[in-house]
Every structure is written in structure tokens, then in C-alpha cells.
Amino acid sequence: MEDCIFCKIAAKEIPSRPVYEDELVYAFYDLDPQAPTHFLVISKQHIASALDLTDEHAALVGHIYAVIAQIARQLGFDSYRVVTNCGESAGQSVFHLHFHVLAGRDMAWPPG
Ligand code: AMP
């Protein structure tokens, strides 16, 4: 989608530090890390937010969680947090579906 920063990152029009890529998803390190390890997993398909997900996306979302587990194993993490901010009030600033993966420190609950 034109003017979507994450579409441009997935298309390599904007540089990023890659973690993983396949035909459905791209994972790259967050520019403003909130944990010692903080990367984002995005769908290559432009989906504005989790609010737009339907049953048609079930395989995609399942694949994203499988990819996250695979990356975590490769990086040596058995403890990590996955966050999807959905909507401005929840902290979403980029309106392209993405999953934050945070690891390498103890996490507080509830999140702020
Ligand atoms: P959210 O605020 O939940 O929508 O998450 C968007 C995330 O994208 C934030 O954690 C930003 O630090 C991150 N971000 C924005 N632009 C870039 C970029 N060019 N490369 C890597 N991460 C980015």
C-alpha cells in the first residue's frame, strides 16, 4: 500500500535489520527497542490492524505465531512476550499488522 512504512520496509524500499523472511511475513528489529531483543513480525499483505482480521486470516496468524516460536528457538529464548497494539488508544502508531516480540528481560504485568 502506498504511503505505508511497513509495506515499504517489506518491499526493501526502506532499510531494516532483517530477522526472518518468507513469502507471507517479514521480521526485522525495532528501531526503538523496548527490551534487549525487540523485533517486529509483519504480514507482507497490507492489513491495517488486528481489528481487520477475519477467519480468512486464520492460517496467516497461525503462521506468524509459528514463525515467532521458530525465531525464538533460534535466538535461544524460551521466554518472550508477543504484543499487538490495536488502535491508537492501545498504542498503535503504524497501521500495518505487526507483532512485537520482546525478550531478554523480565516483563511486568499488567502492561502500561
Ligand atoms: P506500534 O506503535 O505498536 O504501532 O509499533 C510500531 C513500531 O514500529 C514501534 O515500536 C516503532 O519503534 C517501530 N518502527 C517504526 N518505524 C520503524 C522502522 N523504520 N524500522 C524499525 N522499526 C520501526
Short mmCIF file of C-alpha atoms and ligand atoms in Angstrom, two decimals:
data_model
loop_
_atom_site.label_atom_id
_atom_site.label_comp_id
_atom_site.label_asym_id
_atom_site.label_seq_id
_atom_site.Cartn_x
_atom_site.Cartn_y
_atom_site.Cartn_z
CA MET A 1 0.00 0.00 0.00
CA GLU A 2 1.31 3.44 -0.94
CA ASP A 3 2.48 5.56 1.99
CA CYS A 4 2.63 2.63 4.41
CA ILE A 5 6.05 2.50 6.05
CA PHE A 6 5.84 -1.24 6.78
CA CYS A 7 4.84 -2.02 3.17
CA LYS A 8 7.93 -0.07 2.14
CA ILE A 9 10.09 -1.98 4.63
CA ALA A 10 8.70 -5.32 3.37
CA ALA A 11 9.48 -4.21 -0.20
CA LYS A 12 13.02 -3.15 0.89
CA GLU A 13 12.35 0.42 -0.19
CA ILE A 14 13.25 1.45 3.38
CA PRO A 15 16.19 -0.31 5.07
CA SER A 16 15.72 -2.51 8.13
CA ARG A 17 17.69 -5.11 10.09
CA PRO A 18 16.20 -8.44 8.99
CA VAL A 19 15.48 -11.34 11.32
CA TYR A 20 13.44 -13.66 9.08
CA GLU A 21 11.55 -13.63 5.80
CA ASP A 22 9.30 -15.92 3.79
CA GLU A 23 6.52 -15.45 1.25
CA LEU A 24 3.97 -14.36 3.88
CA VAL A 25 5.89 -12.46 6.54
CA TYR A 26 8.93 -10.32 7.22
CA ALA A 27 10.59 -9.90 10.63
CA PHE A 28 13.03 -7.10 11.48
CA TYR A 29 14.45 -5.39 14.55
CA ASP A 30 12.50 -2.47 16.02
CA LEU A 31 14.20 0.93 15.69
CA ASP A 32 13.28 1.84 19.26
CA PRO A 33 13.79 -1.37 21.24
CA GLN A 34 11.81 -1.81 24.46
CA ALA A 35 13.77 -4.91 25.56
CA PRO A 36 17.27 -6.28 24.90
CA THR A 37 15.72 -8.18 21.99
CA HIS A 38 12.78 -6.49 20.24
CA PHE A 39 11.75 -7.35 16.72
CA LEU A 40 8.57 -6.99 14.70
CA VAL A 41 6.86 -9.61 12.59
CA ILE A 42 4.70 -8.10 9.86
CA SER A 43 2.41 -9.63 7.27
CA LYS A 44 3.52 -8.84 3.72
CA GLN A 45 -0.15 -8.34 2.89
CA HIS A 46 -1.30 -4.90 3.99
CA ILE A 47 -3.79 -5.35 6.84
CA ALA A 48 -4.30 -2.13 8.80
CA SER A 49 -4.73 -3.65 12.24
CA ALA A 50 -5.82 -6.73 14.18
CA LEU A 51 -9.33 -5.28 14.10
CA ASP A 52 -9.46 -6.15 10.40
CA LEU A 53 -8.68 -9.84 10.90
CA THR A 54 -11.30 -12.41 9.91
CA ASP A 55 -11.39 -16.20 9.67
CA GLU A 56 -9.79 -15.79 6.24
CA HIS A 57 -6.59 -14.76 8.01
CA ALA A 58 -6.50 -17.75 10.39
CA ALA A 59 -3.70 -19.52 8.52
CA LEU A 60 -1.66 -16.31 8.30
CA VAL A 61 -1.94 -15.55 12.01
CA GLY A 62 -1.14 -19.17 12.91
CA HIS A 63 1.88 -18.99 10.63
CA ILE A 64 3.06 -15.77 12.32
CA TYR A 65 2.98 -17.44 15.75
CA ALA A 66 4.83 -20.47 14.38
CA VAL A 67 7.47 -18.17 12.85
CA ILE A 68 7.84 -16.33 16.16
CA ALA A 69 8.40 -19.64 18.01
CA GLN A 70 10.95 -20.72 15.38
CA ILE A 71 12.87 -17.43 15.66
CA ALA A 72 12.74 -17.58 19.47
CA ARG A 73 14.20 -21.10 19.45
CA GLN A 74 16.94 -19.99 17.04
CA LEU A 75 17.80 -16.99 19.22
CA GLY A 76 17.78 -19.18 22.33
CA PHE A 77 14.71 -17.72 24.07
CA ASP A 78 12.24 -19.89 25.95
CA SER A 79 10.52 -16.82 27.42
CA TYR A 80 9.23 -13.88 25.42
CA ARG A 81 6.23 -11.60 25.03
CA VAL A 82 4.19 -11.04 21.86
CA VAL A 83 2.25 -7.77 21.66
CA THR A 84 -0.13 -6.43 19.04
CA ASN A 85 -1.30 -2.90 19.73
CA CYS A 86 -4.68 -2.48 18.06
CA GLY A 87 -5.92 1.10 17.66
CA GLU A 88 -4.45 4.43 18.72
CA SER A 89 -5.60 4.23 22.35
CA ALA A 90 -3.84 0.89 22.68
CA GLY A 91 -0.60 2.42 21.39
CA GLN A 92 -0.72 1.51 17.71
CA SER A 93 1.31 4.03 15.70
CA VAL A 94 1.86 2.12 12.45
CA PHE A 95 -1.32 0.93 10.78
CA HIS A 96 0.00 -2.24 9.21
CA LEU A 97 -0.49 -5.50 11.13
CA HIS A 98 2.56 -6.29 13.23
CA PHE A 99 3.52 -8.37 16.23
CA HIS A 100 6.13 -7.05 18.66
CA VAL A 101 8.35 -9.79 20.07
CA LEU A 102 10.16 -8.76 23.25
CA ALA A 103 12.70 -10.86 25.10
CA GLY A 104 15.83 -10.73 27.22
CA ARG A 105 14.41 -9.16 30.37
CA ASP A 106 11.72 -9.83 32.98
CA MET A 107 8.33 -8.41 31.95
CA ALA A 108 5.85 -6.67 34.23
CA TRP A 109 2.12 -7.40 34.28
CA PRO A 110 -0.22 -5.67 33.67
CA PRO A 111 1.44 -3.71 30.86
CA GLY A 112 1.04 0.07 30.96
P1 AMP B 1 3.12 0.30 17.25
O1 AMP B 1 3.38 1.61 17.96
O2 AMP B 1 2.59 -0.79 18.12
O3 AMP B 1 2.28 0.52 16.01
O4 AMP B 1 4.53 -0.22 16.78
C1 AMP B 1 5.24 0.37 15.74
C2 AMP B 1 6.68 0.06 15.98
O5 AMP B 1 7.38 0.29 14.78
C3 AMP B 1 7.35 0.93 17.05
O6 AMP B 1 7.88 0.11 18.07
C4 AMP B 1 8.46 1.65 16.28
O7 AMP B 1 9.64 1.80 17.03
C5 AMP B 1 8.66 0.73 15.09
N1 AMP B 1 9.19 1.35 13.91
C6 AMP B 1 8.71 2.45 13.26
N2 AMP B 1 9.44 2.70 12.16
C7 AMP B 1 10.39 1.73 12.10
C8 AMP B 1 11.45 1.46 11.19
N3 AMP B 1 11.68 2.21 10.11
N4 AMP B 1 12.24 0.37 11.44
C9 AMP B 1 12.02 -0.40 12.53
N5 AMP B 1 11.03 -0.19 13.41
C10 AMP B 1 10.23 0.87 13.21
#
